[in-house]
Tab-separated table of C-alpha atoms in Angstrom:
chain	number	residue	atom	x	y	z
U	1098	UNK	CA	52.459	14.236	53.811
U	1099	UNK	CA	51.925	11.659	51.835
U	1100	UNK	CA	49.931	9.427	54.056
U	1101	UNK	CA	47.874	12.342	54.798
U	1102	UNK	CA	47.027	13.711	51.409
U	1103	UNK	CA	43.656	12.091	49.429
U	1104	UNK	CA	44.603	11.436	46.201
U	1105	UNK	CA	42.353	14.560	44.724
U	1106	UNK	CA	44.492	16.065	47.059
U	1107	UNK	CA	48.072	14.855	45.542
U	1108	UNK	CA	46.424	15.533	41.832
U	1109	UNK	CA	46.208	19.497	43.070
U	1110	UNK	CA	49.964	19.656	44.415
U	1111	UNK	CA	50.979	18.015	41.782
U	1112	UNK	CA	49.468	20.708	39.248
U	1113	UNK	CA	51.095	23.558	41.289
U	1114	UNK	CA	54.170	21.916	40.956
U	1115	UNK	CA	53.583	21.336	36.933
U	1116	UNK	CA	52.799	25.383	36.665
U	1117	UNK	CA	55.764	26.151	38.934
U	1118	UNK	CA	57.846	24.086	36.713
U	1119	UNK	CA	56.006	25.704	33.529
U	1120	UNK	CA	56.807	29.622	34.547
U	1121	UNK	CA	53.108	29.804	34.865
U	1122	UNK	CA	50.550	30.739	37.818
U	1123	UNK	CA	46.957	29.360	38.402
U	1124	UNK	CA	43.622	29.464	40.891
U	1125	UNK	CA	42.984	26.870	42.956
U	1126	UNK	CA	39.306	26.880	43.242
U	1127	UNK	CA	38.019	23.482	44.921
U	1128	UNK	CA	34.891	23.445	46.915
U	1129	UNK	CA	34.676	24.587	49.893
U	1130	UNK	CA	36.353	21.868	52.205
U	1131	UNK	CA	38.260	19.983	50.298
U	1132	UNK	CA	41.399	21.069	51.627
U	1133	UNK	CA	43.305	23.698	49.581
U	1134	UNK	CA	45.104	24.724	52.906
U	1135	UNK	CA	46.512	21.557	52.928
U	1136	UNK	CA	47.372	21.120	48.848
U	1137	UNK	CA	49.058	24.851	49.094
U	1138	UNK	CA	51.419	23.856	52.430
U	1139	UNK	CA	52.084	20.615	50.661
U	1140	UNK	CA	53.301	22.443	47.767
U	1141	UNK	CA	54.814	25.194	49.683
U	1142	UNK	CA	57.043	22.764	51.326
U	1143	UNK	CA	58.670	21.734	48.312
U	1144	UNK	CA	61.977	22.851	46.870
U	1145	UNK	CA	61.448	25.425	44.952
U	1146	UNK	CA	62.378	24.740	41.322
U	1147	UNK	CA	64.122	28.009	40.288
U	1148	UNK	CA	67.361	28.039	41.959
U	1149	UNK	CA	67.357	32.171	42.159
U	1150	UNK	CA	64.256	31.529	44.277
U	1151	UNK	CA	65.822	28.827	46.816
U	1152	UNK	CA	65.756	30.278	50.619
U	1153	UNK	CA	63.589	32.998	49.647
U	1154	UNK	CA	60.388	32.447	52.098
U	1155	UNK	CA	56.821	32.326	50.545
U	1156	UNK	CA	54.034	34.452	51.511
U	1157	UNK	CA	50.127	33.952	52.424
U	1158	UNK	CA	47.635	37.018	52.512
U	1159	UNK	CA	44.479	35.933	53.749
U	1160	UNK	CA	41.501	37.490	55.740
U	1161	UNK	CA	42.178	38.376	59.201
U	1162	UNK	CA	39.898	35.894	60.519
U	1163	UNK	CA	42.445	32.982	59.276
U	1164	UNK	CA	45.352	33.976	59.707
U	1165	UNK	CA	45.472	32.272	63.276
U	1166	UNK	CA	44.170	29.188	61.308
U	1167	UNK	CA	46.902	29.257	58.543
U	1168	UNK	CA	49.506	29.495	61.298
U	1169	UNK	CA	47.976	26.479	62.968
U	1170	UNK	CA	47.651	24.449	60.119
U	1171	UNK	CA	51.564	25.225	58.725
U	1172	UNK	CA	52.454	23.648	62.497
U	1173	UNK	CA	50.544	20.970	62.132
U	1174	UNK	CA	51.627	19.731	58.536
U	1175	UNK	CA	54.648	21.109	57.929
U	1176	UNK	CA	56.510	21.861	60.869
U	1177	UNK	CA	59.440	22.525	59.620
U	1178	UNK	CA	58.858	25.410	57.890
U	1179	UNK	CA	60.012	28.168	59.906
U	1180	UNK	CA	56.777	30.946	60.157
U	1181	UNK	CA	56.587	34.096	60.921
U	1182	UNK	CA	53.114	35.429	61.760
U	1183	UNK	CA	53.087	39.508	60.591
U	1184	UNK	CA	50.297	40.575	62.978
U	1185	UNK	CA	49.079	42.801	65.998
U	1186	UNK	CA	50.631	46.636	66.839
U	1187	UNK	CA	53.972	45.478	67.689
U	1188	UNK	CA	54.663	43.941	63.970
U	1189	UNK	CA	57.057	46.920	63.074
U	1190	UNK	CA	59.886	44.967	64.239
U	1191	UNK	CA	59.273	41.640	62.486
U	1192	UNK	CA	59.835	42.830	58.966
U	1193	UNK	CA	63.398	42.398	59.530
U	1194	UNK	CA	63.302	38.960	60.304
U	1195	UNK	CA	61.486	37.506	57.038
U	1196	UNK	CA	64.600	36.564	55.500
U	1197	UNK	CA	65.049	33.962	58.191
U	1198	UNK	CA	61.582	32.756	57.847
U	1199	UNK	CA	60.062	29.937	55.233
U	1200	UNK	CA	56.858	30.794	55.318
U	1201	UNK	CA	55.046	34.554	56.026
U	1202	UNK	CA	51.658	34.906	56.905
U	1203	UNK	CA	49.596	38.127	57.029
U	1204	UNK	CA	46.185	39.828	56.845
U	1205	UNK	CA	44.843	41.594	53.469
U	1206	UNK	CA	43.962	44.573	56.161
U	1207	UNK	CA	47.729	45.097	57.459
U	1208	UNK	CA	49.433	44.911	53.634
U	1209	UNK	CA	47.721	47.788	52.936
U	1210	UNK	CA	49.286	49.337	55.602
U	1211	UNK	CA	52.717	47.631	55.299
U	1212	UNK	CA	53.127	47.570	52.074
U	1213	UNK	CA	56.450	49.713	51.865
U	1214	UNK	CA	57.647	47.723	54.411
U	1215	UNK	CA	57.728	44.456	52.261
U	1216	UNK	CA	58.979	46.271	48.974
U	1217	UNK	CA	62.794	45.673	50.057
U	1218	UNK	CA	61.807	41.659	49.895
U	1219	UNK	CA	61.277	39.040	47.137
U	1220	UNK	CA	59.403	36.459	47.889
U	1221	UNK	CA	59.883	32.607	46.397
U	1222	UNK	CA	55.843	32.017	46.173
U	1223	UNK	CA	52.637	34.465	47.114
U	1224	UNK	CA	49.829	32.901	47.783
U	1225	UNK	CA	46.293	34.887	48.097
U	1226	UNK	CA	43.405	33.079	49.842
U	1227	UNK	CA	39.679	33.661	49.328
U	1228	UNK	CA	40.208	35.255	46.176
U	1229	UNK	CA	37.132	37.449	46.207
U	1230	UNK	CA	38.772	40.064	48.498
U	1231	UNK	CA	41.073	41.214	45.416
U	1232	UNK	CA	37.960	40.707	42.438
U	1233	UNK	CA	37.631	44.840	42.425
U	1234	UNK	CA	40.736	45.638	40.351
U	1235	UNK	CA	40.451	49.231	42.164
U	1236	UNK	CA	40.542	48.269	45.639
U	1237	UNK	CA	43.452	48.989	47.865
U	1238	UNK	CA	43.466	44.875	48.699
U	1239	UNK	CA	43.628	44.223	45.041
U	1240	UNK	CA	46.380	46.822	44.234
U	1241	UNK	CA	48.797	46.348	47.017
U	1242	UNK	CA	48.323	42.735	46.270
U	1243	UNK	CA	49.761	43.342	42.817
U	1244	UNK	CA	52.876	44.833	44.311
U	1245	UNK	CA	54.548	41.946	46.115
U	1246	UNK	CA	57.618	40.901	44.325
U	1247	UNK	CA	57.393	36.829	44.001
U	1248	UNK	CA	58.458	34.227	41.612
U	1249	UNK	CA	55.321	32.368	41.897
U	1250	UNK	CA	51.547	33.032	42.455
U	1251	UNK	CA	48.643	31.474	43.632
U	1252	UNK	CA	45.021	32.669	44.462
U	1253	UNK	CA	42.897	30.257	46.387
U	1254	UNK	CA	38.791	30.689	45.867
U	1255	UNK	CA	35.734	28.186	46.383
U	1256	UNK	CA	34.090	30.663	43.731
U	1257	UNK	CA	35.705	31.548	40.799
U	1258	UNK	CA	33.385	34.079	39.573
U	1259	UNK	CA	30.439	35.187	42.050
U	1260	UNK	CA	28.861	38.541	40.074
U	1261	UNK	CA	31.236	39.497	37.147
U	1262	UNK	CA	33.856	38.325	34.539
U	1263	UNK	CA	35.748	41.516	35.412
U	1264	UNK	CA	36.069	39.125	38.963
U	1265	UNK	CA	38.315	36.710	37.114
U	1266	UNK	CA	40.399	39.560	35.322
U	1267	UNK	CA	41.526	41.112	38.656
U	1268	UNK	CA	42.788	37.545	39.687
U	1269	UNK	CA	44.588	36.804	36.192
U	1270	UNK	CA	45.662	40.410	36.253
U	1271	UNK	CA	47.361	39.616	40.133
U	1272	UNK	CA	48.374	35.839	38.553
U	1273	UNK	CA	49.950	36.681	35.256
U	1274	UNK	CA	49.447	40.787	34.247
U	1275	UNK	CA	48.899	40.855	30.734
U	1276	UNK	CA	47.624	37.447	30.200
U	1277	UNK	CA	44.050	38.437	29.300
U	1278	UNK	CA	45.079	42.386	27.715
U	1279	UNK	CA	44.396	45.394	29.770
U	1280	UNK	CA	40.653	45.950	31.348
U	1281	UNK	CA	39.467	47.765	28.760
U	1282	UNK	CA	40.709	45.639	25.960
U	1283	UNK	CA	39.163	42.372	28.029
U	1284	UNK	CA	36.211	44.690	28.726
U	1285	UNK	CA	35.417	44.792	24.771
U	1286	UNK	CA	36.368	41.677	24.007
U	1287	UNK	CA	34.724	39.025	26.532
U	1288	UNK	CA	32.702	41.315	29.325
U	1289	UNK	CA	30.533	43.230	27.466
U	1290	UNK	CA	29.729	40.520	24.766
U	1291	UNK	CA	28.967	38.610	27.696
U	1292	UNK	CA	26.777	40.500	29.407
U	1293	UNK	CA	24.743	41.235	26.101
U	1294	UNK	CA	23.805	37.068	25.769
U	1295	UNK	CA	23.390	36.818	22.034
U	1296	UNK	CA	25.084	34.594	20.213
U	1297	UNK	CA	28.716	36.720	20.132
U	1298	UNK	CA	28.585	36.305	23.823
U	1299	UNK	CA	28.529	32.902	23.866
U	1300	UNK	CA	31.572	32.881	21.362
U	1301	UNK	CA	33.369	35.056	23.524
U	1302	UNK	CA	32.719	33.217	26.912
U	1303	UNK	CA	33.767	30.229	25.090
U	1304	UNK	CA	36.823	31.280	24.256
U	1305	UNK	CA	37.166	32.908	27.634
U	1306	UNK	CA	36.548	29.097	29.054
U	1307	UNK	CA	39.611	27.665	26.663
U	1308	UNK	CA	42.112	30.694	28.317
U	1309	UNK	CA	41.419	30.355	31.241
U	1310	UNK	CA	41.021	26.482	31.989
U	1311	UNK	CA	44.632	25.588	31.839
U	1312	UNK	CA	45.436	27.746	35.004
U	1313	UNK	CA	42.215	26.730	37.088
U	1314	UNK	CA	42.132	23.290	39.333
U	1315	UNK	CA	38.309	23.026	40.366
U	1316	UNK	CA	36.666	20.318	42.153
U	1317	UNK	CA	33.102	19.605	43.736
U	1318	UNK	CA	32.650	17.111	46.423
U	1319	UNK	CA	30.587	15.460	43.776
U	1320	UNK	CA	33.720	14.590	41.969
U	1321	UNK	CA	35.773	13.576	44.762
U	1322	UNK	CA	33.240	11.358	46.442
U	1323	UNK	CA	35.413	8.327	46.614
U	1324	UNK	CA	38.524	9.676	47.507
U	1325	UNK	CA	36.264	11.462	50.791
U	1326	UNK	CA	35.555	10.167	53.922
C-alpha cells in the first residue's frame, strides 16, 4: 500500500503502529473522508507485534449499512487477508470458522445478539467504527462492545465529542477501562466542572485536553490540503 497511501495517510498507520507497540489504544478521528478505512486495513495488515497475538484474526463492528463496504474495501486493499463477513440469518454456522479468518467483520445490531457466541474467541485487534454508536455507556452497543476479548483497540469517529464529555468516557472506557476513573469519579472531576463554565471548568477541560491528546489522531481537510487531490 504504499503507493496508495497519502502521506497524512502513512502518518496515521504509523501512530497505530507506535500505540500497538506502546501497549496503548487510541481514536482515530479524521474528517470525514480522509480515509480511516484505508489507514485501519493498512494497519490491520501488519504483523502484529505481540507474538501471543500472531494468527489471532482482528475484528471490525460497524453499522449495518457498511459492513458490505468494509468487506469491499478489505478486497480491494488488502486481499490477502482472509475475511469472514458475520451477517444475514444463516450466520450461526460461521462462528466456527473465525479462527481461520484474518479479518472479521460484523454489524453493532448482530453483536448484541451474538455476543456469547464470540466469548470462546480472542481477538488480535477490535476495531469500532463511527464511534458515536457506543457514546451511551448504558447502551446494549456500548456494553457488548466492552466484552470482546482483544489485544488491541481502536474506535474510528469524524466527531469526537458531538453533545457530551461523558461521549468521550464511553470510548476511553471501551479503549483503555480505567484510564479516565470510573463515571462517577470522571463525572466530578471534568463533566460537571465543565458543564458549569467558570473558571474550574476550564481547568478541568484543560487537563481533560492533555489526557486525552496522546491517544487521539485528528485531522481536517484543512490540514491535509496538500497531501489531497
Amino acid at each position: 500500500l504504499d503507493r496508495v497511501l497519502r502521506p497524512y495517510q502513512k502518518e496515521g498507520v504509523y501512530w497505530l503502529r507506535f500505540l500497538e507497540t506502546s501497549g496503548v489504544n487510541g481514536l482515530l478521528a479524521d474528517e470525514m473522508g480522509l480515509g480511516k478505512t484505508l489507514q485501519t486495513l493498512a494497519w490491520l495488515n501488519l504483523p502484529r507485534t505481540d507474538s501471543a497475538a500472531a494468527g489471532c484474526p482482528s475484528i471490525i463492528v460497524c453499522p449495518t449499512s457498511l459492513v458490505e463496504n468494509w468487506s469491499r474495501e478489505a478486497e480491494k486493499f488488502v486481499p490477502q487477508m482472509r475475511r469472514l463477513v458475520i451477517n444475514g440469518p444463516d450466520r450461526a454456522a460461521l462462528f466456527a470458522q473465525i479462527p481461520e479468518h484474518d479479518l472479521v467483520i460484523t454489524s453493532y445490531a448482530l453483536l448484541r445478539r451474538d455476543l456469547d457466541s464470540y466469548r470462546s474467541h480472542r481477538f488480535a485487534a477490535a476495531v469500532l467504527d463511527e464511534a458515536q454508536h457506543i457514546k451511551n455507556r448504558s447502551t446494549l452497543n456500548a456494553v457488548s462492545a466492552k466484552q470482546i476479548a482483544a489485544d488491541c483497540r481502536l474506535v474510528l469517529t469524524g466527531t469526537p465529542v458531538e453533545n457530551s464529555v461523558a461521549d468521550i468516557w464511553s470510548i476511553m472506557d471501551f479503549l483503555m477501562p480505567e484510564y479516565l476513573g470510573d463515571y462517577e469519579t470522571f463525572r466530578g472531576n471534568y463533566e460537571m466542572p465543565i458543564a458549569a463554565g467558570d473558571r474550574a471548568g476550564e481547568l478541568a477541560q484543560a487537563k481533560l485536553r492533555r489526557k486525552l491528546h496522546p491517544f487521539i489522531l485528528r485531522r481536517l481537510k484543512q490540514d491535509v490540503a496538500k497531501d489531497l487531490p
